[in-house]
CSV table of C-alpha atoms in Angstrom, one decimal:
chain,number,residue,atom,x,y,z
A,193,MET,CA,0.0,0.0,0.0
A,194,LYS,CA,2.9,2.3,0.9
A,195,TYR,CA,4.6,1.8,-2.4
A,196,THR,CA,1.4,2.2,-4.4
A,197,LEU,CA,0.8,5.5,-2.7
A,198,ILE,CA,4.3,6.6,-3.5
A,199,PHE,CA,3.8,5.6,-7.2
A,200,PHE,CA,0.6,7.6,-7.5
A,201,ILE,CA,2.2,10.6,-5.9
A,202,ALA,CA,5.1,10.5,-8.3
A,203,LEU,CA,2.7,10.0,-11.2
A,204,ALA,CA,0.7,13.0,-10.2
A,205,ALA,CA,3.9,15.1,-10.0
A,206,VAL,CA,4.9,14.0,-13.5
A,207,LEU,CA,1.5,14.8,-14.9
A,208,SER,CA,1.4,18.1,-13.1
A,209,ALA,CA,4.8,19.1,-14.5
A,210,ALA,CA,3.7,18.0,-18.0
A,211,LEU,CA,0.5,20.1,-17.8
A,212,ALA,CA,2.5,23.1,-16.6
A,213,ALA,CA,4.9,22.7,-19.5
A,214,CYS,CA,2.1,22.5,-22.0
A,215,ASN,CA,0.5,25.6,-20.6
A,216,SER,CA,3.7,27.5,-20.8
A,217,GLY,CA,3.9,26.8,-24.6
A,218,ILE,CA,7.1,24.7,-24.6
A,219,SER,CA,7.5,21.7,-26.9
A,220,VAL,CA,9.6,19.0,-25.3
A,221,PRO,CA,10.8,15.8,-27.0
A,222,TRP,CA,9.3,13.8,-24.1
A,223,ARG,CA,10.5,10.4,-25.2
A,224,GLN,CA,14.0,11.3,-24.2
A,225,LEU,CA,12.9,11.2,-20.6
A,226,LEU,CA,11.9,7.6,-21.2
A,227,GLY,CA,15.1,6.6,-23.0
A,228,GLY,CA,14.5,8.0,-26.4
A,229,VAL,CA,13.7,6.1,-29.6
A,230,LYS,CA,15.2,3.3,-31.6
A,231,THR,CA,16.1,3.7,-35.2
A,232,THR,CA,17.0,1.3,-38.0
A,233,GLU,CA,19.0,1.4,-41.2
A,234,LYS,CA,15.7,1.6,-43.2
A,235,GLU,CA,14.5,4.5,-41.2
A,236,VAL,CA,17.8,6.4,-41.5
A,237,ALA,CA,17.7,5.8,-45.3
A,238,GLY,CA,14.1,7.0,-45.5
A,239,ARG,CA,14.3,10.0,-43.2
A,240,LEU,CA,17.7,11.6,-43.2
A,241,SER,CA,19.1,13.7,-46.0
A,242,ALA,CA,22.7,14.9,-46.4
A,243,ALA,CA,24.3,17.8,-48.3
A,244,ASP,CA,25.0,17.3,-52.0
A,245,GLY,CA,27.8,14.8,-52.6
A,246,TYR,CA,27.3,13.1,-49.2
A,247,SER,CA,25.3,10.1,-48.0
A,248,VAL,CA,24.4,8.9,-44.5
A,249,GLN,CA,24.2,5.4,-43.0
A,250,LEU,CA,23.5,4.0,-39.6
A,251,PHE,CA,27.0,3.0,-38.4
A,252,ALA,CA,25.8,1.6,-35.0
A,253,GLY,CA,22.2,1.5,-33.7
A,254,ASN,CA,22.5,0.2,-30.1
A,255,VAL,CA,24.6,2.8,-28.3
A,256,ALA,CA,22.2,4.1,-25.6
A,257,GLY,CA,22.6,7.8,-24.7
A,258,ALA,CA,25.6,8.2,-27.1
A,259,ARG,CA,27.3,11.6,-26.6
A,260,TRP,CA,30.9,12.5,-27.3
A,261,LEU,CA,33.1,10.8,-29.9
A,262,SER,CA,36.8,10.2,-30.5
A,263,VAL,CA,38.5,8.3,-33.4
A,264,THR,CA,41.5,6.0,-32.6
A,265,ARG,CA,44.5,5.7,-34.9
A,266,SER,CA,43.2,2.4,-36.1
A,267,GLY,CA,39.8,3.9,-37.0
A,268,ASP,CA,37.8,2.6,-34.1
A,269,ILE,CA,35.3,5.0,-32.5
A,270,ILE,CA,35.2,5.7,-28.7
A,271,VAL,CA,31.9,7.0,-27.4
A,272,SER,CA,30.8,8.3,-24.0
A,273,GLN,CA,27.4,7.2,-22.5
A,274,PRO,CA,26.8,9.4,-19.5
A,275,LYS,CA,23.5,7.9,-18.5
A,276,LEU,CA,25.1,4.4,-18.3
A,277,GLY,CA,28.3,5.8,-16.6
A,278,GLN,CA,30.4,4.1,-19.2
A,279,VAL,CA,32.7,4.7,-22.2
A,280,SER,CA,32.6,2.2,-25.1
A,281,LEU,CA,34.6,1.3,-28.2
A,282,LEU,CA,32.9,0.7,-31.5
A,283,PHE,CA,35.0,-1.4,-33.9
A,284,LYS,CA,35.7,0.1,-37.3
A,285,ASP,CA,34.0,-1.3,-40.4
A,286,ARG,CA,36.6,-3.8,-41.4
A,287,ASN,CA,34.4,-6.0,-43.6
A,288,GLY,CA,33.2,-3.0,-45.7
A,289,ASP,CA,29.5,-3.4,-45.0
A,290,GLY,CA,29.1,0.2,-43.8
A,291,HIS,CA,28.5,-0.7,-40.1
A,292,SER,CA,30.6,-1.1,-37.0
A,293,ASP,CA,31.9,-4.6,-36.6
A,294,GLY,CA,30.9,-4.7,-32.9
A,295,GLN,CA,31.4,-2.9,-29.6
A,296,LYS,CA,32.8,-3.4,-26.1
A,297,VAL,CA,32.7,-1.4,-22.9
A,298,LEU,CA,36.1,0.1,-22.1
A,299,LEU,CA,35.2,1.7,-18.7
A,300,ASP,CA,32.1,1.7,-16.5
A,301,LYS,CA,31.0,3.0,-13.1
A,302,LEU,CA,32.1,6.5,-14.0
A,303,GLN,CA,30.3,9.7,-12.9
A,304,ARG,CA,28.4,10.8,-16.0
A,305,PRO,CA,31.4,10.7,-18.5
A,306,HIS,CA,31.0,13.1,-21.4
A,307,GLY,CA,34.1,14.6,-23.1
A,308,LEU,CA,36.7,12.4,-24.7
A,309,LEU,CA,40.2,13.0,-25.9
A,310,LEU,CA,42.9,10.8,-27.3
A,311,HIS,CA,46.4,12.3,-26.9
A,312,ASP,CA,49.9,10.8,-26.6
A,313,ASN,CA,48.6,7.3,-26.0
A,314,TRP,CA,46.3,8.5,-23.3
A,315,LEU,CA,42.5,8.4,-23.3
A,316,TYR,CA,41.2,11.4,-21.4
A,317,ILE,CA,37.7,11.3,-20.0
A,318,ALA,CA,35.7,14.3,-18.7
A,319,GLU,CA,33.3,13.1,-16.0
A,320,SER,CA,30.8,15.5,-14.6
A,321,ASP,CA,32.9,16.2,-11.5
A,322,ALA,CA,36.4,15.3,-12.6
A,323,ILE,CA,38.9,14.7,-15.4
A,324,GLY,CA,40.7,11.3,-15.6
A,325,ARG,CA,43.0,9.5,-18.0
A,326,VAL,CA,44.1,6.0,-18.8
A,327,ALA,CA,46.9,4.6,-21.1
A,328,PHE,CA,45.4,3.4,-24.4
A,329,ASP,CA,46.7,1.0,-27.0
A,330,HIS,CA,45.5,2.2,-30.4
A,331,SER,CA,46.5,-1.0,-32.2
A,332,ASP,CA,43.8,-3.2,-30.5
A,333,GLY,CA,41.6,-0.7,-28.7
A,334,ARG,CA,42.8,-2.0,-25.3
A,335,LEU,CA,43.3,-0.1,-22.1
A,336,ALA,CA,46.9,-0.4,-21.1
A,337,GLY,CA,46.8,0.8,-17.5
A,338,ARG,CA,44.6,1.9,-14.6
A,339,TYR,CA,42.2,4.9,-14.9
A,340,GLN,CA,43.3,7.8,-12.7
A,341,ARG,CA,41.7,11.1,-12.0
A,342,ILE,CA,44.0,14.1,-12.6
A,343,LEU,CA,41.5,16.8,-11.6
A,344,GLU,CA,38.6,16.5,-9.1
A,345,ASN,CA,35.9,18.4,-7.3
A,346,LEU,CA,34.3,20.1,-10.3
A,347,GLY,CA,30.7,21.3,-9.9
A,348,ASP,CA,28.2,19.0,-11.6
A,349,ASP,CA,24.8,20.5,-10.8
A,350,GLY,CA,22.9,22.3,-13.5
A,351,HIS,CA,24.8,22.1,-16.8
A,352,TRP,CA,26.9,19.1,-15.7
A,353,THR,CA,28.6,18.1,-19.0
A,354,LYS,CA,32.3,18.7,-19.3
A,355,THR,CA,34.1,18.8,-22.6
A,356,ILE,CA,37.9,18.5,-23.2
A,357,ALA,CA,40.2,19.0,-26.1
A,358,MET,CA,44.0,19.5,-26.6
A,359,SER,CA,45.1,22.9,-28.1
A,360,PRO,CA,47.7,23.1,-30.8
A,361,ASP,CA,50.2,24.4,-28.3
A,362,GLY,CA,49.7,21.5,-25.9
A,363,TRP,CA,47.2,22.8,-23.2
A,364,LEU,CA,44.3,20.6,-22.1
A,365,PHE,CA,41.2,22.8,-22.4
A,366,LEU,CA,38.0,22.2,-20.4
A,367,SER,CA,34.6,23.7,-20.7
A,368,SER,CA,32.1,23.8,-17.7
A,369,GLY,CA,28.6,25.1,-18.0
A,370,SER,CA,26.6,27.2,-15.5
A,371,SER,CA,24.9,25.8,-12.5
A,372,CYS,CA,21.6,27.6,-13.4
A,373,ASN,CA,19.6,29.2,-16.1
A,374,ILE,CA,20.4,32.7,-15.1
A,375,CYS,CA,22.3,33.7,-12.0
A,376,ARG,CA,25.6,35.0,-10.6
A,377,GLU,CA,27.9,32.1,-10.0
A,378,LYS,CA,29.8,31.6,-6.8
A,379,ASP,CA,32.3,29.2,-8.3
A,380,PRO,CA,34.3,31.2,-11.0
A,381,ARG,CA,35.0,27.9,-12.8
A,382,ARG,CA,31.4,27.6,-13.8
A,383,ALA,CA,30.2,29.1,-17.1
A,384,SER,CA,33.8,29.2,-18.3
A,385,ILE,CA,36.5,27.6,-20.5
A,386,MET,CA,39.6,26.6,-18.5
A,387,ARG,CA,42.9,25.1,-19.4
A,388,MET,CA,45.6,23.0,-17.7
A,389,LYS,CA,48.7,21.0,-18.4
A,390,PRO,CA,48.1,17.5,-19.7
A,391,ASN,CA,48.8,16.1,-16.2
A,392,GLY,CA,46.0,18.2,-14.7
A,393,HIS,CA,48.4,20.8,-13.1
A,394,ASN,CA,48.3,24.6,-13.5
A,395,LEU,CA,44.5,24.9,-13.9
A,396,GLU,CA,43.5,28.4,-14.9
A,397,ILE,CA,40.4,30.1,-16.2
A,398,TYR,CA,40.8,31.0,-19.8
A,399,ALA,CA,37.5,32.8,-20.7
A,400,THR,CA,34.2,33.6,-18.8
A,401,GLY,CA,30.6,34.5,-19.4
A,402,LEU,CA,29.9,31.3,-21.4
A,403,ARG,CA,26.7,29.9,-20.1
A,404,ASN,CA,27.1,26.4,-21.6
A,405,SER,CA,29.8,26.0,-24.2
A,406,VAL,CA,29.5,22.2,-24.8
A,407,GLY,CA,31.5,22.2,-28.0
A,408,PHE,CA,34.7,23.9,-29.1
A,409,ASP,CA,37.5,23.4,-31.7
A,410,TRP,CA,40.4,25.2,-33.3
A,411,SER,CA,40.1,26.3,-36.9
A,412,PRO,CA,42.8,24.8,-39.1
A,413,LYS,CA,42.5,28.0,-41.3
A,414,ASP,CA,43.0,30.9,-38.8
A,415,GLY,CA,44.0,29.0,-35.7
A,416,GLY,CA,41.1,30.5,-33.7
A,417,LEU,CA,39.3,28.7,-30.9
A,418,TYR,CA,35.6,28.6,-31.7
A,419,ALA,CA,33.0,27.5,-29.1
A,420,THR,CA,29.2,27.0,-29.3
A,421,ASP,CA,27.1,28.5,-26.5
A,422,ASN,CA,23.6,27.8,-25.4
A,423,GLY,CA,21.6,30.9,-24.5
A,424,ARG,CA,19.3,31.2,-21.4
A,425,ASP,CA,15.7,29.9,-21.3
A,426,TRP,CA,12.3,31.6,-20.8
A,427,LEU,CA,12.6,34.7,-23.0
A,428,GLY,CA,10.2,33.4,-25.6
A,429,ASP,CA,10.6,31.6,-28.9
A,430,LYS,CA,13.0,34.0,-30.5
A,431,LEU,CA,15.3,35.2,-27.7
A,432,PRO,CA,18.1,34.9,-26.9
A,433,PRO,CA,20.1,33.7,-29.9
A,434,ASP,CA,22.4,30.7,-29.4
A,435,GLU,CA,26.0,31.7,-30.2
A,436,LEU,CA,29.3,30.8,-31.8
A,437,ASN,CA,32.1,32.7,-30.1
A,438,LEU,CA,35.7,33.2,-31.0
A,439,ILE,CA,37.4,32.6,-27.6
A,440,ARG,CA,40.3,34.7,-26.6
A,441,GLN,CA,42.2,34.5,-23.3
A,442,GLY,CA,40.9,36.7,-20.5
A,443,GLN,CA,37.8,37.8,-22.3
A,444,PHE,CA,34.2,38.0,-20.9
A,445,TYR,CA,31.4,36.8,-23.2
A,446,GLY,CA,28.3,38.3,-21.6
A,447,TRP,CA,26.4,35.8,-19.5
A,448,PRO,CA,24.5,36.3,-17.2
A,449,TYR,CA,24.3,40.1,-17.8
A,450,ALA,CA,23.9,40.2,-21.6
A,451,TYR,CA,23.3,38.0,-24.6
A,452,GLY,CA,23.9,38.4,-28.4
A,453,ASN,CA,25.5,41.7,-29.4
A,454,ARG,CA,25.7,43.1,-25.8
A,455,ILE,CA,21.9,43.1,-25.2
A,456,PRO,CA,21.3,43.5,-21.5
A,457,ASP,CA,19.4,40.6,-19.9
A,458,PRO,CA,16.1,41.6,-18.4
A,459,GLU,CA,17.0,39.7,-15.2
A,460,PHE,CA,19.6,42.3,-14.3
A,461,SER,CA,18.8,45.4,-16.4
A,462,ALA,CA,16.7,47.1,-13.7
A,463,GLU,CA,19.6,46.9,-11.2
A,464,ALA,CA,22.5,47.3,-13.6
A,465,SER,CA,25.1,49.3,-11.8
A,466,PRO,CA,27.7,51.3,-13.7
A,467,LYS,CA,30.1,48.5,-13.1
A,468,ILE,CA,27.8,45.9,-14.7
A,469,GLN,CA,27.0,48.3,-17.6
A,470,GLN,CA,30.7,48.6,-18.2
A,471,LYS,CA,31.1,44.9,-18.0
A,472,ILE,CA,28.4,44.5,-20.7
A,473,ALA,CA,30.0,47.2,-22.9
A,474,ASP,CA,33.4,45.3,-22.7
A,475,SER,CA,31.9,41.9,-23.4
A,476,ILE,CA,32.7,40.1,-26.6
A,477,PRO,CA,29.7,39.5,-29.0
A,478,PRO,CA,29.3,36.3,-30.9
A,479,VAL,CA,30.8,35.9,-34.4
A,480,HIS,CA,27.7,34.0,-35.5
A,481,GLU,CA,24.2,33.5,-34.1
A,482,PHE,CA,22.0,30.5,-34.3
A,483,PRO,CA,18.2,30.7,-33.8
A,484,ALA,CA,17.1,30.8,-30.2
A,485,HIS,CA,17.0,27.4,-28.4
A,486,ASN,CA,18.5,25.4,-31.2
A,487,ALA,CA,21.0,24.2,-28.7
A,488,PRO,CA,24.3,24.0,-30.6
A,489,LEU,CA,26.5,21.3,-29.0
A,490,GLY,CA,29.4,19.7,-30.8
A,491,ILE,CA,31.5,21.6,-33.3
A,492,ARG,CA,34.1,20.0,-35.6
A,493,PHE,CA,36.3,21.6,-38.2
A,494,LEU,CA,36.8,19.3,-41.2
A,495,ARG,CA,40.5,18.6,-41.7
A,496,SER,CA,40.7,15.6,-44.0
A,497,ALA,CA,42.2,16.2,-47.5
A,498,GLU,CA,39.5,13.8,-48.7
A,499,GLN,CA,36.8,16.4,-48.1
A,500,PRO,CA,35.7,18.4,-51.2
A,501,PRO,CA,37.2,21.9,-51.4
A,502,ASP,CA,34.1,23.7,-50.3
A,503,TYR,CA,33.9,21.7,-47.0
A,504,ARG,CA,37.6,21.5,-46.2
A,505,ASN,CA,38.2,23.8,-43.2
A,506,ALA,CA,34.5,24.3,-42.8
A,507,ALA,CA,32.9,23.5,-39.4
A,508,LEU,CA,30.0,21.2,-38.7
A,509,VAL,CA,27.8,22.0,-35.7
A,510,ALA,CA,25.3,19.7,-34.1
A,511,LEU,CA,22.0,21.5,-33.3
A,512,HIS,CA,20.6,19.3,-30.5
A,513,GLY,CA,17.1,20.8,-30.9
A,514,SER,CA,14.8,23.0,-28.8
A,515,TRP,CA,12.6,22.3,-25.9
A,516,ASN,CA,12.0,25.8,-24.5
A,517,ARG,CA,10.0,26.8,-27.6
A,518,SER,CA,6.4,26.5,-28.7
A,519,VAL,CA,7.4,25.0,-32.0
A,520,LYS,CA,10.4,22.7,-32.2
A,521,ASP,CA,13.4,23.9,-34.1
A,522,GLY,CA,17.0,22.8,-34.7
A,523,TYR,CA,17.5,19.0,-34.7
A,524,LYS,CA,20.1,18.9,-37.5
A,525,ILE,CA,23.7,19.3,-38.5
A,526,VAL,CA,24.7,22.6,-40.1
A,527,SER,CA,27.9,23.5,-41.8
A,528,LEU,CA,29.6,26.9,-41.3
A,529,HIS,CA,31.8,28.4,-44.1
A,530,TRP,CA,34.2,31.3,-43.6
A,531,GLY,CA,34.5,33.8,-46.5
A,532,ASP,CA,37.7,35.7,-47.2
A,533,ASN,CA,36.2,38.7,-45.5
A,534,GLY,CA,35.5,36.7,-42.3
A,535,GLU,CA,31.7,36.4,-43.0
A,536,ILE,CA,30.2,33.1,-41.9
A,537,ARG,CA,27.6,31.4,-44.0
A,538,GLN,CA,25.4,28.6,-42.6
A,539,ARG,CA,24.0,25.7,-44.6
A,540,ASP,CA,22.1,22.5,-43.7
A,541,PHE,CA,24.4,19.5,-43.8
A,542,LEU,CA,22.3,16.6,-42.3
A,543,TRP,CA,18.6,16.9,-41.6
A,544,GLY,CA,15.5,14.8,-41.1
A,545,PHE,CA,15.6,14.3,-37.4
A,546,LEU,CA,12.5,16.4,-37.0
A,547,SER,CA,9.2,15.8,-38.9
A,548,GLU,CA,8.1,18.3,-41.5
A,549,ASP,CA,5.2,19.4,-39.2
A,550,ARG,CA,7.8,19.9,-36.4
A,551,GLN,CA,6.0,17.6,-34.1
A,552,ALA,CA,7.8,14.3,-34.1
A,553,VAL,CA,11.4,13.9,-33.2
A,554,TYR,CA,13.5,11.0,-34.6
A,555,GLY,CA,16.9,12.0,-33.3
A,556,ARG,CA,19.0,14.7,-31.6
A,557,PRO,CA,22.6,15.0,-32.8
A,558,VAL,CA,25.3,15.7,-30.3
A,559,ALA,CA,28.9,15.3,-31.4
A,560,ILE,CA,30.9,15.1,-34.6
A,561,ALA,CA,34.2,13.3,-35.3
A,562,GLU,CA,36.2,12.8,-38.6
A,563,ASP,CA,38.7,10.2,-39.5
A,564,ASN,CA,41.7,10.7,-41.8
A,565,ARG,CA,39.8,9.2,-44.7
A,566,GLY,CA,37.1,11.8,-44.5
A,567,ASN,CA,34.4,9.7,-42.9
A,568,ILE,CA,32.2,11.8,-40.6
A,569,TYR,CA,30.7,10.2,-37.5
A,570,ILE,CA,27.8,11.8,-35.6
A,571,SER,CA,26.3,10.7,-32.3
A,572,ASP,CA,22.6,10.8,-31.4
A,573,ASP,CA,21.7,10.5,-27.7
A,574,TYR,CA,17.9,10.4,-28.5
A,575,ALA,CA,18.1,7.4,-30.9
A,576,GLY,CA,21.2,5.8,-29.3
A,577,ALA,CA,22.9,5.8,-32.6
A,578,ILE,CA,26.1,6.7,-34.4
A,579,TYR,CA,25.7,7.8,-38.1
A,580,ARG,CA,28.5,7.8,-40.7
A,581,VAL,CA,28.4,10.5,-43.4
A,582,ARG,CA,30.7,10.0,-46.4
A,583,GLN,CA,31.1,11.2,-49.9
A,584,GLY,CA,29.2,9.3,-52.6
A,585,ALA,CA,26.3,6.9,-52.5
A,586,PRO,CA,25.6,4.8,-49.4
A,587,ARG,CA,27.7,1.7,-49.1
A,588,GLN,CA,25.5,-1.3,-49.5
A,589,THR,CA,25.7,-4.2,-47.0
A,590,VAL,CA,27.6,-7.3,-48.0
A,591,LEU,CA,24.3,-9.2,-47.7
A,592,ALA,CA,22.7,-7.0,-50.3
A,593,ALA,CA,25.8,-7.3,-52.5
A,594,ARG,CA,25.6,-11.0,-52.5
A,595,GLN,CA,22.2,-10.9,-54.0
A,596,ALA,CA,23.5,-9.1,-57.1
A,597,PRO,CA,23.8,-11.0,-60.4
A,598,LEU,CA,27.2,-12.6,-61.0
A,599,GLN,CA,29.3,-10.7,-63.6
A,600,LYS,CA,30.5,-12.7,-66.6
A,601,ILE,CA,34.3,-13.1,-66.9
A,602,THR,CA,35.4,-13.9,-70.4
A,603,THR,CA,39.2,-14.0,-70.2
A,604,ALA,CA,41.5,-16.6,-68.7
A,605,ALA,CA,43.7,-13.7,-67.5
A,606,ALA,CA,41.0,-12.5,-65.1
A,607,ILE,CA,40.7,-13.8,-61.6
A,608,SER,CA,37.8,-15.9,-60.4
A,609,THR,CA,35.6,-13.8,-58.0
A,610,ASN,CA,32.1,-13.3,-56.9
A,611,ALA,CA,29.5,-10.6,-57.3
A,612,ALA,CA,29.7,-9.3,-53.8
A,613,THR,CA,33.5,-8.6,-54.1
A,614,VAL,CA,33.1,-7.0,-57.5
A,615,GLN,CA,30.2,-4.8,-56.4
A,616,LEU,CA,32.1,-3.6,-53.3
A,617,GLY,CA,35.1,-2.7,-55.5
A,618,ALA,CA,32.8,-0.8,-57.9
A,619,GLN,CA,31.4,1.2,-55.0
A,620,LEU,CA,34.9,2.1,-53.8
A,621,TYR,CA,35.9,3.1,-57.4
A,622,ARG,CA,32.9,5.5,-57.6
A,623,ALA,CA,33.1,6.7,-54.0
A,624,HIS,CA,36.7,7.9,-54.5
A,625,ASP,CA,36.0,9.3,-58.0
A,626,CYS,CA,38.8,7.2,-59.5
A,627,ALA,CA,37.5,7.8,-63.0
A,628,HIS,CA,38.4,11.5,-62.7
A,629,CYS,CA,42.0,10.6,-63.2
A,630,HIS,CA,41.9,7.2,-64.8
A,631,GLN,CA,39.6,7.8,-67.7
A,632,ALA,CA,41.9,10.4,-69.4
A,633,GLN,CA,45.1,11.2,-67.6
A,634,PHE,CA,46.1,7.7,-66.4
A,635,PRO,CA,44.0,5.2,-68.3
A,636,LEU,CA,44.0,1.7,-66.8
A,637,ARG,CA,45.1,-0.7,-69.6
A,638,ASN,CA,46.3,-4.3,-69.6
A,639,LEU,CA,46.2,-4.6,-65.8
A,640,SER,CA,45.8,-8.4,-66.0
A,641,THR,CA,49.2,-8.7,-67.8
A,642,LYS,CA,50.9,-6.7,-65.1
A,643,TYR,CA,49.3,-7.8,-61.9
A,644,THR,CA,47.8,-10.8,-60.2
A,645,ALA,CA,44.8,-10.0,-57.9
A,646,GLN,CA,47.0,-10.1,-54.8
A,647,GLY,CA,49.7,-8.0,-56.5
A,648,LEU,CA,47.3,-5.3,-57.5
A,649,ALA,CA,45.7,-5.4,-54.0
A,650,ASP,CA,49.2,-4.9,-52.4
A,651,TYR,CA,49.9,-2.0,-54.8
A,652,PHE,CA,47.2,0.0,-52.9
A,653,ASP,CA,49.3,0.0,-49.8
A,654,ALA,CA,51.9,2.3,-51.4
A,655,PRO,CA,50.5,3.6,-54.7
A,656,THR,CA,52.5,5.7,-57.1
A,657,PRO,CA,51.9,9.5,-56.7
A,658,PRO,CA,49.7,11.3,-57.5
A,659,MET,CA,47.4,8.5,-56.4
A,660,PRO,CA,46.8,9.0,-52.7
A,661,ASN,CA,47.0,6.2,-50.1
A,662,TYR,CA,43.4,5.6,-49.0
A,663,ASN,CA,44.4,3.1,-46.2
A,664,PHE,CA,42.1,0.5,-47.6
A,665,THR,CA,41.3,-2.6,-45.5
A,666,GLN,CA,42.3,-6.0,-46.7
A,667,VAL,CA,38.7,-6.6,-47.8
A,668,GLN,CA,38.6,-3.3,-49.7
A,669,LYS,CA,41.9,-3.8,-51.4
A,670,LYS,CA,40.9,-7.2,-52.6
A,671,ALA,CA,37.5,-5.9,-53.8
A,672,LEU,CA,39.0,-3.0,-55.8
A,673,ALA,CA,41.6,-5.3,-57.4
A,674,HIS,CA,38.9,-7.8,-58.4
A,675,TYR,CA,36.7,-5.1,-59.7
A,676,LEU,CA,39.4,-3.5,-61.9
A,677,LEU,CA,40.5,-6.9,-63.3
A,678,SER,CA,37.0,-8.2,-63.9
A,679,ARG,CA,36.0,-4.9,-65.6
A,680,GLN,CA,38.8,-5.2,-68.1
A,681,ALA,CA,38.0,-8.8,-68.7
A,682,ASN,CA,34.5,-7.9,-69.7
A,683,ARG,CA,35.6,-5.3,-72.4
C-alpha cells in the first residue's frame, strides 16, 4: 500500500509538470525522458538527408545515450554514454558493409562521463565532476593501465557536461557550463572555459561569461578557438540567440548580464550598476548567431584532405534541438563556411531528425568526429545511434551485394571472383572518384598482364603518386583489385 501511494504521488507530480509545461507553450521531446527512440537502417535511409555529394548510413544503432566521440589511430570509435556511466569502443568497419563490426565497454562505473580526448597514447575522460585518463593501446583498442583522475571536485549540478580538447600548443582545455539558467555564479570555474597542463596541473580560467559551451574546436584555417554556447531559457521563442564565439584568453562573453550583441538581460537590467554596464560594454559579442533554443553542441572543423574543397576547413555544428520553444526547431547538423572577409555562411548538412510538421522527433545530434579518410561520425543521444556520413552513394551491405547477379568473366587472365566482391570494388571506385584521373590522364590498360589479384591489392598499400593512399582494409583492397581486373576482362 505504501509503495502504491508513492507511485501515484510520483505519477501525479509528473502529470502536473507535463501540464504546466504544455500551458507554458514549450515543446519537449518527451521520449528522451523515457530513454529516447530506436532507429533502423531503413528509417535512416528514408528520413535523413545529407548535403549534395554526401550520403548517410547507420553505423551503429545500439549505443544508448551516445554523446561524445573520438577516433582512434586504427579507425575505431570511442563513445561516451553518461546515463550508463560508461565509455565504449565501436570497432571500425573492417568488412566493408558500412557498419561497426561490434562494440565493447572500455570503462564503466564513471560519474556521467562526457568529453573524450585521445592524446599521446592517453585516453582522457571528462566526468561530470572530474577529469581522468588511462593509457590506451590504439592497435587493438585496449586499455593499457589503470584509470586515474587528474582533476577532481568540479561542480556537476545544472549544466553538468564537461568537454575537453587539446590545443595546438599542448594545453588541455576544459569547458564547464553554468549551475543555473540565469544567476551570478559563486564558483568562478562555472560558465567558463579553462585550461591546464596534460597532467592536470596549473589549472587556470581562460574565458568567462559562457553559459554552456559544450563544444569547441580550433580552426585549421585561422587557428582561432571557436565555441558554441547555449543561451538562457524563458525569454520566448526568438530570444536569446544561441551563439558561436571566438574565444580569446581573459575575455568575458556576456552571461549572465547580456546576450547576443551586448543586449542586457532583463533579469539584471533594472539593477544594472555602472560596473555591470561597463562589463556588458566590454563583453565580446558572438561571431555567429543560431536561432534561439536550437542548442548547438558539438563543433568540428573538417580537416581531412578527402573532403571536397568547399567543405575542407568548414565547421560542422550539431543542433541538438529545442525544448523551451512553442514549435520545435534545430534538430540537424549545419555547416559553417568562412568567407575571405570573415563572413560566416550557414548551410544545412544533415537533416530529417524532425518531422516536417515539427511535431515528431526522430533524433538529436550531439557530437561530430572525422577520421583521416574523410568519414564523418555523428552521435545521437535520442536514438542511441552513431551515423556515418561520407562522400558518394551509401555503401551497401555485404548481404545486399551477395544478391546481385554474377558478372560474366570472359578471359583466362581474369581472376575468379564473386558478385559481392566485384560490387564492393565498384562502389569504392565510384566513391573515390577514381574515373576522374583514370579515364583520361592515367587510363587503366592491360592490368591483367601486369598484376595478379594479390599484386594489385598490395599496390594500394603504397600507390605511385599522384594517387593517394586511402588506407584501404584487406577486404577493400581485394574488392577493388577484383573489380578492376573483372572490368577489363568484360571489355
